[in-house]
Coordinates of C-alpha atoms and ligand atoms in Angstrom, one line a residue:
A13 CA 49.1 39.4 -40.2
S14 CA 51.3 36.9 -38.5
T15 CA 48.8 35.0 -36.4
L16 CA 45.6 33.0 -37.3
A17 CA 43.4 35.3 -35.2
A18 CA 44.9 38.6 -36.5
A19 CA 44.6 37.3 -40.1
A20 CA 41.1 36.1 -39.6
Q21 CA 40.1 39.4 -38.1
Q22 CA 41.3 41.2 -41.2
K23 CA 38.8 39.1 -43.1
G24 CA 36.1 39.9 -40.5
R25 CA 36.2 36.4 -39.1
Y26 CA 37.5 34.6 -36.0
F27 CA 39.9 31.7 -35.7
G28 CA 39.2 29.5 -32.7
T29 CA 40.3 26.3 -30.9
A30 CA 38.9 23.8 -28.5
V31 CA 40.5 24.1 -25.1
A32 CA 40.8 21.6 -22.3
A33 CA 40.8 23.0 -18.7
N34 CA 43.5 20.6 -17.5
K35 CA 45.9 21.9 -20.1
L36 CA 45.8 25.5 -19.0
S37 CA 48.8 25.0 -16.8
D38 CA 50.9 23.9 -19.7
S39 CA 52.8 27.1 -20.8
T40 CA 53.5 25.9 -24.3
Y41 CA 49.8 25.2 -24.8
T42 CA 48.6 28.5 -23.3
G43 CA 51.4 30.4 -25.2
I44 CA 50.0 29.2 -28.5
L45 CA 46.4 29.7 -27.4
N46 CA 47.0 33.3 -26.3
R47 CA 49.0 34.1 -29.4
E48 CA 47.0 32.5 -32.2
F49 CA 43.3 32.2 -31.4
D50 CA 40.5 34.6 -30.6
M51 CA 37.6 32.2 -30.1
V52 CA 37.5 29.3 -27.6
T53 CA 35.3 26.2 -27.3
A54 CA 35.5 24.1 -24.1
E55 CA 36.4 20.6 -25.4
N56 CA 34.3 18.8 -22.8
E57 CA 33.7 21.2 -19.8
M58 CA 30.3 22.6 -20.9
K59 CA 28.7 19.3 -21.9
M60 CA 25.7 18.0 -20.0
D61 CA 27.7 15.4 -18.0
A62 CA 30.1 18.1 -16.9
T63 CA 27.7 20.9 -16.0
E64 CA 24.9 18.8 -14.4
P65 CA 26.5 15.7 -13.0
N66 CA 23.6 15.2 -10.6
Q67 CA 20.1 16.2 -11.6
G68 CA 19.5 19.8 -10.4
Q69 CA 23.1 20.2 -9.2
F70 CA 25.1 22.3 -11.6
S71 CA 28.9 22.3 -11.7
Y72 CA 30.8 25.0 -13.6
G73 CA 34.3 25.0 -12.2
N74 CA 36.2 23.6 -15.2
A75 CA 34.1 25.5 -17.7
D76 CA 34.6 28.7 -15.8
R77 CA 38.4 28.2 -15.8
I78 CA 38.2 28.1 -19.6
V79 CA 35.8 31.0 -19.8
N80 CA 37.8 33.2 -17.5
Q81 CA 41.1 32.5 -19.1
A82 CA 39.6 33.3 -22.6
R83 CA 37.8 36.4 -21.5
G84 CA 40.9 37.6 -19.6
Q85 CA 42.8 37.4 -22.9
G86 CA 40.0 39.2 -24.8
K87 CA 38.8 36.1 -26.6
R88 CA 35.2 35.1 -27.3
I89 CA 33.5 31.8 -26.4
R90 CA 31.5 29.3 -28.4
G91 CA 29.3 27.4 -26.0
H92 CA 29.3 23.6 -26.6
A93 CA 26.8 21.9 -26.2
L94 CA 23.4 22.3 -24.4
A95 CA 21.6 19.2 -25.7
W96 CA 23.2 16.0 -27.2
H97 CA 22.5 12.3 -27.2
S98 CA 26.2 11.7 -26.1
Q99 CA 28.1 12.7 -22.9
Q100 CA 24.8 12.8 -21.0
P101 CA 25.2 12.3 -17.2
G102 CA 24.1 8.9 -16.0
W103 CA 20.9 10.1 -14.5
M104 CA 19.8 11.5 -17.8
Q105 CA 20.8 8.5 -19.8
R106 CA 18.4 6.5 -17.8
M107 CA 15.5 8.9 -18.5
E108 CA 12.8 8.9 -21.2
G109 CA 9.7 10.7 -22.1
S110 CA 8.2 13.8 -20.6
S111 CA 10.4 13.8 -17.5
L112 CA 13.5 13.7 -19.8
R113 CA 12.1 16.4 -22.0
Q114 CA 11.6 18.6 -18.9
A115 CA 15.0 17.8 -17.6
M116 CA 16.6 18.6 -20.9
L117 CA 14.8 21.9 -21.2
N118 CA 15.7 22.8 -17.6
H119 CA 19.4 22.0 -18.4
V120 CA 19.3 24.3 -21.4
T121 CA 17.7 27.1 -19.4
Q122 CA 20.0 26.8 -16.4
V123 CA 23.3 26.6 -18.3
A124 CA 22.4 29.3 -20.9
T125 CA 21.2 31.5 -18.1
Y126 CA 24.4 31.0 -16.1
Y127 CA 26.5 32.1 -19.0
R128 CA 24.1 34.7 -20.3
G129 CA 26.0 37.6 -22.0
K130 CA 29.3 35.7 -22.2
I131 CA 28.7 33.4 -25.1
Y132 CA 29.1 34.4 -28.8
A133 CA 27.2 31.3 -30.0
W134 CA 25.8 28.2 -28.4
D135 CA 25.7 24.8 -30.0
V136 CA 22.1 24.3 -28.7
V137 CA 21.7 20.9 -30.2
N138 CA 24.6 18.6 -31.3
E139 CA 24.5 15.7 -33.7
A140 CA 20.8 15.0 -33.9
F141 CA 20.7 13.6 -37.4
A142 CA 21.4 10.0 -38.5
D143 CA 24.3 8.9 -40.6
G144 CA 23.6 7.0 -43.8
N145 CA 21.0 7.6 -46.5
S146 CA 17.8 8.3 -44.5
G147 CA 18.3 12.0 -44.1
G148 CA 16.3 11.7 -40.9
R149 CA 16.9 12.1 -37.2
R150 CA 19.2 9.9 -35.1
D151 CA 17.4 7.6 -32.6
S152 CA 18.1 8.7 -29.0
N153 CA 16.3 9.2 -25.8
L154 CA 15.9 12.9 -26.6
Q155 CA 14.5 12.1 -30.1
R156 CA 12.0 9.7 -28.6
T157 CA 10.6 12.5 -26.5
G158 CA 9.1 13.9 -29.8
N159 CA 10.4 15.3 -33.0
D160 CA 9.9 18.8 -31.7
W161 CA 12.6 18.4 -29.0
I162 CA 15.1 20.4 -31.1
E163 CA 12.9 23.5 -31.6
A164 CA 11.9 23.3 -27.9
A165 CA 15.6 23.4 -27.0
F166 CA 16.2 26.4 -29.3
R167 CA 13.2 28.3 -27.8
A168 CA 14.5 27.7 -24.3
A169 CA 18.0 28.8 -25.2
R170 CA 16.7 32.0 -26.8
A171 CA 14.6 32.9 -23.7
A172 CA 17.6 32.2 -21.4
D173 CA 20.2 34.2 -23.4
P174 CA 18.7 36.4 -26.1
G175 CA 22.1 37.8 -27.0
A176 CA 23.8 34.5 -28.0
K177 CA 23.7 33.2 -31.5
L178 CA 22.0 29.8 -31.5
C179 CA 23.5 27.1 -33.6
Y180 CA 22.7 23.6 -34.8
N181 CA 26.0 21.6 -35.0
D182 CA 26.7 18.3 -36.7
Y183 CA 29.3 16.2 -38.5
N184 CA 29.3 14.6 -42.0
T185 CA 27.2 17.5 -43.2
D186 CA 29.9 19.0 -45.3
N187 CA 29.2 17.3 -48.7
W188 CA 26.1 18.9 -50.3
S189 CA 25.1 15.6 -51.9
H190 CA 24.9 13.6 -48.7
A191 CA 21.4 12.7 -47.3
K192 CA 22.4 13.9 -43.9
T193 CA 23.4 17.3 -45.2
Q194 CA 20.0 17.6 -46.9
G195 CA 18.1 16.5 -43.8
V196 CA 19.8 19.2 -41.7
Y197 CA 19.2 21.8 -44.5
R198 CA 15.5 21.0 -44.6
M199 CA 15.2 21.3 -40.8
V200 CA 16.9 24.8 -40.9
Q201 CA 14.7 25.8 -43.8
D202 CA 11.6 24.7 -41.8
F203 CA 12.8 26.5 -38.6
K204 CA 13.4 29.7 -40.6
S205 CA 10.0 29.5 -42.2
R206 CA 8.2 28.9 -38.9
G207 CA 10.2 31.4 -36.9
V208 CA 11.9 28.9 -34.7
P209 CA 14.9 30.8 -33.3
I210 CA 18.1 29.6 -35.1
D211 CA 21.0 31.8 -36.1
C212 CA 23.7 29.5 -37.2
V213 CA 24.8 26.1 -38.4
G214 CA 28.0 24.5 -37.2
F215 CA 30.0 22.1 -39.4
Q216 CA 32.2 20.0 -37.2
A217 CA 34.5 19.1 -40.1
H218 CA 36.3 16.1 -38.7
F219 CA 38.0 14.8 -41.9
N220 CA 40.0 11.7 -42.8
S221 CA 40.8 9.6 -45.9
G222 CA 37.4 8.0 -45.7
N223 CA 35.7 11.3 -45.3
P224 CA 37.8 13.9 -47.2
V225 CA 37.1 17.6 -47.5
P226 CA 34.4 17.7 -50.2
S227 CA 35.1 19.7 -53.4
N228 CA 31.6 21.2 -53.1
Y229 CA 32.1 22.5 -49.5
H230 CA 31.6 26.1 -50.6
T231 CA 28.3 25.1 -52.1
T232 CA 27.2 23.5 -48.9
L233 CA 28.2 26.5 -46.8
G234 CA 26.7 28.9 -49.3
N235 CA 23.4 27.1 -49.5
F236 CA 22.9 27.0 -45.8
A237 CA 23.9 30.7 -45.5
A238 CA 21.3 31.5 -48.1
L239 CA 18.6 30.3 -45.7
G240 CA 19.5 33.3 -43.5
V241 CA 21.8 31.7 -41.0
D242 CA 25.5 32.2 -40.2
V243 CA 27.7 29.2 -40.8
Q244 CA 30.8 28.2 -38.9
I245 CA 33.5 25.5 -39.1
T246 CA 33.3 24.3 -35.5
E247 CA 35.6 21.3 -34.8
L248 CA 38.1 21.2 -37.7
D249 CA 40.7 18.4 -37.8
I250 CA 42.1 16.6 -40.9
E251 CA 44.0 13.4 -40.7
G252 CA 47.3 13.3 -42.6
S253 CA 50.5 15.1 -42.8
G254 CA 52.7 17.3 -45.0
S255 CA 51.5 19.0 -48.2
G256 CA 48.4 16.8 -48.6
Q257 CA 47.0 17.8 -45.2
A258 CA 48.1 21.4 -45.8
Q259 CA 46.2 21.5 -49.1
Q260 CA 43.0 20.2 -47.4
Y261 CA 43.3 22.7 -44.6
Q262 CA 43.7 25.5 -47.1
G263 CA 40.6 24.3 -49.0
V264 CA 38.5 24.4 -45.9
T265 CA 39.7 27.9 -45.1
Q266 CA 39.0 29.1 -48.7
A267 CA 35.5 27.6 -48.6
C268 CA 34.7 29.6 -45.5
L269 CA 36.2 32.8 -46.9
S270 CA 34.2 32.3 -50.1
V271 CA 30.9 32.6 -48.1
A272 CA 30.1 36.0 -46.6
R273 CA 28.2 34.5 -43.7
C274 CA 30.9 32.0 -42.8
T275 CA 31.9 33.9 -39.6
G276 CA 34.8 31.7 -38.4
I277 CA 36.8 28.5 -38.1
T278 CA 37.6 26.5 -35.0
V279 CA 40.1 23.7 -34.9
W280 CA 39.5 20.9 -32.4
G281 CA 42.7 21.2 -30.4
I282 CA 46.1 23.0 -30.6
R283 CA 48.9 20.5 -31.0
D284 CA 48.7 17.0 -32.6
T285 CA 49.1 15.6 -29.1
D286 CA 46.1 17.5 -27.9
S287 CA 43.8 15.8 -30.4
W288 CA 40.9 13.6 -29.3
R289 CA 41.8 11.3 -32.1
A290 CA 43.6 8.2 -30.9
S291 CA 46.3 8.4 -33.4
G292 CA 47.5 10.6 -36.2
T293 CA 48.6 14.2 -36.6
P294 CA 45.4 16.1 -37.5
L295 CA 46.0 19.6 -36.1
L296 CA 48.0 22.7 -37.0
F297 CA 50.9 22.4 -34.5
D298 CA 53.1 19.4 -33.8
G299 CA 53.5 17.8 -30.4
S300 CA 56.3 20.3 -29.6
G301 CA 54.1 23.3 -30.5
N302 CA 55.8 24.0 -33.8
K303 CA 53.8 25.4 -36.8
K304 CA 53.1 22.7 -39.4
A305 CA 52.8 23.1 -43.1
A306 CA 49.0 23.0 -42.5
Y307 CA 49.4 26.1 -40.3
N308 CA 51.3 28.0 -43.0
S309 CA 48.8 27.0 -45.7
V310 CA 45.9 28.4 -43.6
L311 CA 47.7 31.6 -42.7
A312 CA 48.7 32.1 -46.4
V313 CA 45.1 32.4 -47.6
L314 CA 43.5 34.1 -44.5
Ligands
XIL1 C1 35.2 14.9 -28.0 C2 36.3 15.4 -27.1 O1 37.3 16.0 -28.0 C3 36.9 14.2 -26.4 O2 37.8 14.7 -25.4 C4 35.8 13.5 -25.7 O3 36.3 12.3 -25.1 C5 34.7 13.1 -26.6 O4 34.2 14.2 -27.3 N1 31.9 15.9 -31.8 C6 31.7 16.8 -30.8 C7 32.7 17.0 -29.8 O5 30.8 17.6 -30.9 O6 32.2 17.4 -28.5 C8 33.6 15.8 -29.6 O7 34.6 16.0 -28.6 C9 34.1 15.3 -30.9 C10 33.0 14.9 -31.9

Protein backbone atom coordinates (compact mmCIF):
# COMPACT_ATOMS: atom_id res chain seq x y z
CA ALA A 1 0.00 0.00 0.00
CA SER A 2 1.20 3.51 -0.70
CA THR A 3 -0.31 5.46 2.21
CA LEU A 4 -0.09 5.06 5.99
CA ALA A 5 -3.84 4.45 6.31
CA ALA A 6 -4.02 1.88 3.52
CA ALA A 7 -0.96 0.04 4.82
CA ALA A 8 -2.27 0.06 8.40
CA GLN A 9 -5.65 -1.23 7.21
CA GLN A 10 -3.94 -4.20 5.58
CA LYS A 11 -2.65 -5.02 9.06
CA GLY A 12 -6.09 -4.53 10.60
CA ARG A 13 -5.08 -1.23 12.17
CA TYR A 14 -5.57 2.50 11.73
CA PHE A 15 -3.08 5.31 11.27
CA GLY A 16 -4.21 8.65 12.67
CA THR A 17 -3.12 12.20 13.29
CA ALA A 18 -4.00 15.11 15.52
CA VAL A 19 -5.86 17.83 13.61
CA ALA A 20 -6.25 21.53 14.41
CA ALA A 21 -9.48 23.15 13.21
CA ASN A 22 -7.74 26.36 12.16
CA LYS A 23 -5.54 24.46 9.71
CA LEU A 24 -8.37 22.85 7.75
CA SER A 25 -8.24 25.75 5.28
CA ASP A 26 -4.59 24.96 4.46
CA SER A 27 -4.79 22.82 1.31
CA THR A 28 -1.34 21.25 1.76
CA TYR A 29 -2.39 20.19 5.26
CA THR A 30 -5.77 18.77 4.29
CA GLY A 31 -4.27 17.15 1.21
CA ILE A 32 -1.92 15.08 3.37
CA LEU A 33 -4.64 14.52 5.98
CA ASN A 34 -7.10 13.16 3.44
CA ARG A 35 -4.52 11.00 1.68
CA GLU A 36 -2.57 9.45 4.54
CA PHE A 37 -4.74 9.10 7.66
CA ASP A 38 -7.92 7.23 8.58
CA MET A 39 -8.27 8.31 12.24
CA VAL A 40 -8.42 11.85 13.58
CA THR A 41 -7.92 13.34 17.07
CA ALA A 42 -8.84 16.97 17.72
CA GLU A 43 -5.60 18.51 18.98
CA ASN A 44 -7.37 20.89 21.40
CA GLU A 45 -10.97 21.33 20.28
CA MET A 46 -12.64 18.62 22.39
CA LYS A 47 -10.84 19.49 25.62
CA MET A 48 -12.74 20.76 28.65
CA ASP A 49 -11.85 24.43 28.17
CA ALA A 50 -12.94 24.31 24.52
CA THR A 51 -16.21 22.42 24.97
CA GLU A 52 -17.46 24.00 28.23
CA PRO A 53 -15.95 27.51 28.37
CA ASN A 54 -18.66 28.63 30.81
CA GLN A 55 -20.21 26.19 33.24
CA GLY A 56 -23.24 24.57 31.66
CA GLN A 57 -22.67 26.31 28.29
CA PHE A 58 -21.26 23.92 25.76
CA SER A 59 -19.42 24.95 22.63
CA TYR A 60 -18.76 22.44 19.85
CA GLY A 61 -18.09 24.62 16.79
CA ASN A 62 -14.40 23.90 16.27
CA ALA A 63 -14.70 20.28 17.34
CA ASP A 64 -17.57 19.79 14.91
CA ARG A 65 -15.49 21.26 12.09
CA ILE A 66 -12.92 18.52 12.67
CA VAL A 67 -15.51 15.77 13.17
CA ASN A 68 -17.46 16.71 10.05
CA GLN A 69 -14.35 17.00 7.90
CA ALA A 70 -13.10 13.62 9.08
CA ARG A 71 -16.42 11.83 8.75
CA GLY A 72 -16.96 13.37 5.32
CA GLN A 73 -13.72 11.69 4.28
CA GLY A 74 -14.69 8.37 5.85
CA LYS A 75 -12.28 8.72 8.74
CA ARG A 76 -12.94 7.74 12.35
CA ILE A 77 -12.48 9.92 15.44
CA ARG A 78 -10.62 9.44 18.71
CA GLY A 79 -12.23 11.71 21.29
CA HIS A 80 -9.72 13.65 23.41
CA ALA A 81 -10.22 14.23 26.34
CA LEU A 82 -13.20 14.19 28.71
CA ALA A 83 -11.44 14.71 32.07
CA TRP A 84 -7.95 16.10 32.66
CA HIS A 85 -6.15 18.26 35.21
CA SER A 86 -4.89 20.50 32.38
CA GLN A 87 -6.72 22.76 29.92
CA GLN A 88 -9.65 23.07 32.28
CA PRO A 89 -11.82 26.17 31.82
CA GLY A 90 -11.14 28.87 34.41
CA TRP A 91 -14.36 28.21 36.28
CA MET A 92 -13.40 24.57 36.76
CA GLN A 93 -9.83 25.39 37.82
CA ARG A 94 -11.33 27.33 40.70
CA MET A 95 -13.53 24.43 41.86
CA GLU A 96 -12.83 21.70 44.42
CA GLY A 97 -14.66 18.94 46.22
CA SER A 98 -18.13 17.61 45.54
CA SER A 99 -19.19 20.51 43.32
CA LEU A 100 -16.14 19.87 41.12
CA ARG A 101 -16.88 16.14 41.07
CA GLN A 102 -20.43 16.85 39.95
CA ALA A 103 -19.28 19.38 37.34
CA MET A 104 -16.70 16.94 35.95
CA LEU A 105 -19.25 14.12 35.70
CA ASN A 106 -21.75 16.45 34.04
CA HIS A 107 -19.08 17.47 31.54
CA VAL A 108 -18.27 13.83 30.74
CA THR A 109 -21.96 13.03 30.33
CA GLN A 110 -22.80 16.05 28.18
CA VAL A 111 -19.86 15.82 25.79
CA ALA A 112 -20.00 12.03 25.40
CA THR A 113 -23.76 12.27 24.81
CA TYR A 114 -23.37 15.03 22.22
CA TYR A 115 -20.92 12.87 20.22
CA ARG A 116 -22.67 9.58 20.94
CA GLY A 117 -22.23 7.15 18.04
CA LYS A 118 -19.50 9.20 16.34
CA ILE A 119 -16.46 8.35 18.44
CA TYR A 120 -14.32 5.23 18.01
CA ALA A 121 -12.60 5.69 21.35
CA TRP A 122 -12.67 8.36 24.05
CA ASP A 123 -9.72 9.35 26.18
CA VAL A 124 -11.99 9.46 29.22
CA VAL A 125 -9.21 10.42 31.62
CA ASN A 126 -5.87 11.89 30.59
CA GLU A 127 -2.59 12.03 32.54
CA ALA A 128 -3.84 11.18 36.04
CA PHE A 129 -0.63 9.53 37.26
CA ALA A 130 2.41 11.24 38.76
CA ASP A 131 5.86 11.30 37.20
CA GLY A 132 8.76 9.98 39.21
CA ASN A 133 9.05 6.92 41.38
CA SER A 134 5.82 6.91 43.39
CA GLY A 135 3.66 5.02 40.91
CA GLY A 136 0.75 6.95 42.39
CA ARG A 137 -1.75 9.51 41.27
CA ARG A 138 -0.90 13.05 40.26
CA ASP A 139 -2.16 15.70 42.64
CA SER A 140 -4.91 17.79 41.03
CA ASN A 141 -8.24 19.32 41.91
CA LEU A 142 -9.89 16.25 40.36
CA GLN A 143 -7.74 13.81 42.35
CA ARG A 144 -8.60 15.68 45.54
CA THR A 145 -12.29 14.92 44.96
CA GLY A 146 -11.45 11.31 45.85
CA ASN A 147 -9.41 8.46 44.41
CA ASP A 148 -12.49 7.02 42.72
CA TRP A 149 -12.87 10.01 40.37
CA ILE A 150 -11.39 8.06 37.46
CA GLU A 151 -13.78 5.14 37.69
CA ALA A 152 -16.68 7.54 38.17
CA ALA A 153 -15.69 9.28 34.93
CA PHE A 154 -15.51 5.95 33.08
CA ARG A 155 -18.96 4.90 34.35
CA ALA A 156 -20.46 8.22 33.25
CA ALA A 157 -18.84 7.90 29.80
CA ARG A 158 -20.12 4.34 29.35
CA ALA A 159 -23.66 5.38 30.24
CA ALA A 160 -23.50 8.33 27.81
CA ASP A 161 -22.02 6.49 24.80
CA PRO A 162 -22.11 2.70 25.21
CA GLY A 163 -20.65 2.22 21.70
CA ALA A 164 -17.42 4.10 22.23
CA LYS A 165 -14.29 2.38 23.48
CA LEU A 166 -13.22 4.01 26.73
CA CYS A 167 -9.50 4.65 27.19
CA TYR A 168 -7.13 5.80 29.89
CA ASN A 169 -4.38 7.90 28.24
CA ASP A 170 -0.99 8.98 29.63
CA TYR A 171 2.66 9.78 28.84
CA ASN A 172 5.92 8.27 30.14
CA THR A 173 4.14 4.96 30.50
CA ASP A 174 6.05 3.32 27.65
CA ASN A 175 8.94 1.79 29.59
CA TRP A 176 7.78 -1.31 31.43
CA SER A 177 10.24 -0.76 34.27
CA HIS A 178 9.01 2.74 35.16
CA ALA A 179 6.95 3.20 38.34
CA LYS A 180 4.39 5.26 36.46
CA THR A 181 3.83 2.45 33.97
CA GLN A 182 3.35 0.02 36.85
CA GLY A 183 0.91 2.35 38.57
CA VAL A 184 -1.30 2.63 35.51
CA TYR A 185 -1.05 -1.13 34.97
CA ARG A 186 -2.28 -1.81 38.50
CA MET A 187 -5.20 0.58 38.03
CA VAL A 188 -6.28 -1.11 34.80
CA GLN A 189 -5.91 -4.53 36.43
CA ASP A 190 -8.05 -3.34 39.34
CA PHE A 191 -10.69 -1.86 37.00
CA LYS A 192 -10.91 -5.08 35.01
CA SER A 193 -11.21 -7.17 38.17
CA ARG A 194 -14.01 -5.00 39.55
CA GLY A 195 -15.90 -4.50 36.30
CA VAL A 196 -15.18 -0.79 35.93
CA PRO A 197 -15.81 -0.10 32.22
CA ILE A 198 -12.42 0.36 30.53
CA ASP A 199 -11.63 -0.86 27.00
CA CYS A 200 -8.27 0.58 26.09
CA VAL A 201 -5.09 2.26 27.24
CA GLY A 202 -3.51 5.05 25.22
CA PHE A 203 0.25 5.62 25.19
CA GLN A 204 0.95 9.22 24.20
CA ALA A 205 4.49 8.39 23.09
CA HIS A 206 6.12 11.83 23.08
CA PHE A 207 9.77 10.82 22.73
CA ASN A 208 13.03 12.77 22.83
CA SER A 209 16.67 12.13 23.71
CA GLY A 210 15.91 12.20 27.44
CA ASN A 211 12.94 9.93 26.96
CA PRO A 212 13.77 7.60 24.07
CA VAL A 213 11.63 4.80 22.67
CA PRO A 214 12.22 1.98 25.18
CA SER A 215 13.58 -1.32 23.92
CA ASN A 216 10.91 -3.09 26.00
CA TYR A 217 7.98 -1.22 24.38
CA HIS A 218 6.46 -4.42 22.96
CA THR A 219 6.56 -5.89 26.48
CA THR A 220 4.67 -2.92 27.90
CA LEU A 221 2.03 -2.98 25.17
CA GLY A 222 1.70 -6.76 25.42
CA ASN A 223 1.37 -6.78 29.19
CA PHE A 224 -1.40 -4.19 29.13
CA ALA A 225 -3.18 -6.00 26.31
CA ALA A 226 -3.04 -9.20 28.38
CA LEU A 227 -5.25 -7.48 30.96
CA GLY A 228 -8.01 -7.56 28.34
CA VAL A 229 -7.81 -4.06 26.92
CA ASP A 230 -6.86 -2.69 23.52
CA VAL A 231 -3.75 -0.54 23.43
CA GLN A 232 -3.08 2.39 21.12
CA ILE A 233 -0.22 4.79 20.42
CA THR A 234 -2.13 8.05 20.71
CA GLU A 235 0.15 11.11 20.34
CA LEU A 236 3.36 9.91 18.74
CA ASP A 237 6.19 12.33 18.04
CA ILE A 238 9.94 11.74 18.22
CA GLU A 239 12.53 14.50 18.38
CA GLY A 240 15.44 14.15 15.98
CA SER A 241 15.99 13.84 12.28
CA GLY A 242 17.29 11.57 9.58
CA SER A 243 17.96 7.87 10.02
CA GLY A 244 18.09 7.97 13.83
CA GLN A 245 14.58 9.36 14.02
CA ALA A 246 13.44 7.02 11.25
CA GLN A 247 14.71 4.00 13.19
CA GLN A 248 12.85 5.04 16.33
CA TYR A 249 9.62 5.57 14.40
CA GLN A 250 10.04 2.14 12.86
CA GLY A 251 10.60 0.61 16.29
CA VAL A 252 7.36 2.08 17.64
CA THR A 253 5.47 0.84 14.59
CA GLN A 254 6.90 -2.65 14.97
CA ALA A 255 6.11 -2.69 18.69
CA CYS A 256 2.46 -1.97 17.92
CA LEU A 257 2.34 -4.54 15.11
CA SER A 258 3.81 -7.16 17.44
CA VAL A 259 0.82 -6.91 19.79
CA ALA A 260 -2.48 -8.21 18.41
CA ARG A 261 -4.52 -5.78 20.50
CA CYS A 262 -2.53 -2.71 19.48
CA THR A 263 -5.25 -1.33 17.23
CA GLY A 264 -3.56 1.76 15.81
CA ILE A 265 -1.06 4.58 15.89
CA THR A 266 -1.76 8.32 15.92
CA VAL A 267 0.95 10.93 15.32
CA TRP A 268 0.56 14.29 17.07
CA GLY A 269 0.43 16.48 13.99
CA ILE A 270 1.15 16.27 10.27
CA ARG A 271 4.13 18.47 9.31
CA ASP A 272 7.06 19.39 11.58
CA THR A 273 5.70 22.94 11.55
CA ASP A 274 2.36 21.71 12.91
CA SER A 275 3.96 20.21 16.03
CA TRP A 276 3.08 21.45 19.51
CA ARG A 277 6.76 21.25 20.38
CA ALA A 278 8.44 24.64 20.43
CA SER A 279 11.36 23.50 18.29
CA GLY A 280 12.61 20.49 16.44
CA THR A 281 11.37 18.26 13.67
CA PRO A 282 9.42 15.47 15.43
CA LEU A 283 6.85 14.44 12.79
CA LEU A 284 6.61 12.44 9.54
CA PHE A 285 6.35 15.32 7.04
CA ASP A 286 8.64 18.35 6.74
CA GLY A 287 7.37 21.91 6.82
CA SER A 288 6.65 21.82 3.09
CA GLY A 289 4.66 18.62 3.39
CA ASN A 290 7.33 16.31 1.96
CA LYS A 291 7.65 12.76 3.29
CA LYS A 292 10.64 12.37 5.61
CA ALA A 293 12.85 9.33 6.16
CA ALA A 294 10.71 8.65 9.22
CA TYR A 295 7.63 8.40 7.00
CA ASN A 296 9.33 5.89 4.71
CA SER A 297 10.57 3.82 7.63
CA VAL A 298 7.05 3.54 9.06
CA LEU A 299 5.45 2.70 5.72
CA ALA A 300 8.14 0.09 5.04
CA VAL A 301 7.12 -2.05 8.01
CA LEU A 302 3.36 -1.43 8.03
C1 LIG B 1 -1.17 19.85 23.39
C2 LIG B 1 -1.50 20.54 22.08
O1 LIG B 1 -0.81 19.89 21.04
C3 LIG B 1 -1.12 22.00 22.15
O2 LIG B 1 -1.59 22.70 20.99
C4 LIG B 1 -1.71 22.65 23.40
O3 LIG B 1 -1.23 23.97 23.52
C5 LIG B 1 -1.35 21.87 24.64
O4 LIG B 1 -1.76 20.52 24.48
N1 LIG B 1 -0.59 15.54 26.02
C6 LIG B 1 -1.90 15.59 25.56
C7 LIG B 1 -2.27 16.56 24.49
O5 LIG B 1 -2.73 14.77 25.96
O6 LIG B 1 -3.59 17.02 24.63
C8 LIG B 1 -1.32 17.72 24.47
O7 LIG B 1 -1.65 18.54 23.34
C9 LIG B 1 0.12 17.25 24.41
C10 LIG B 1 0.46 16.43 25.63
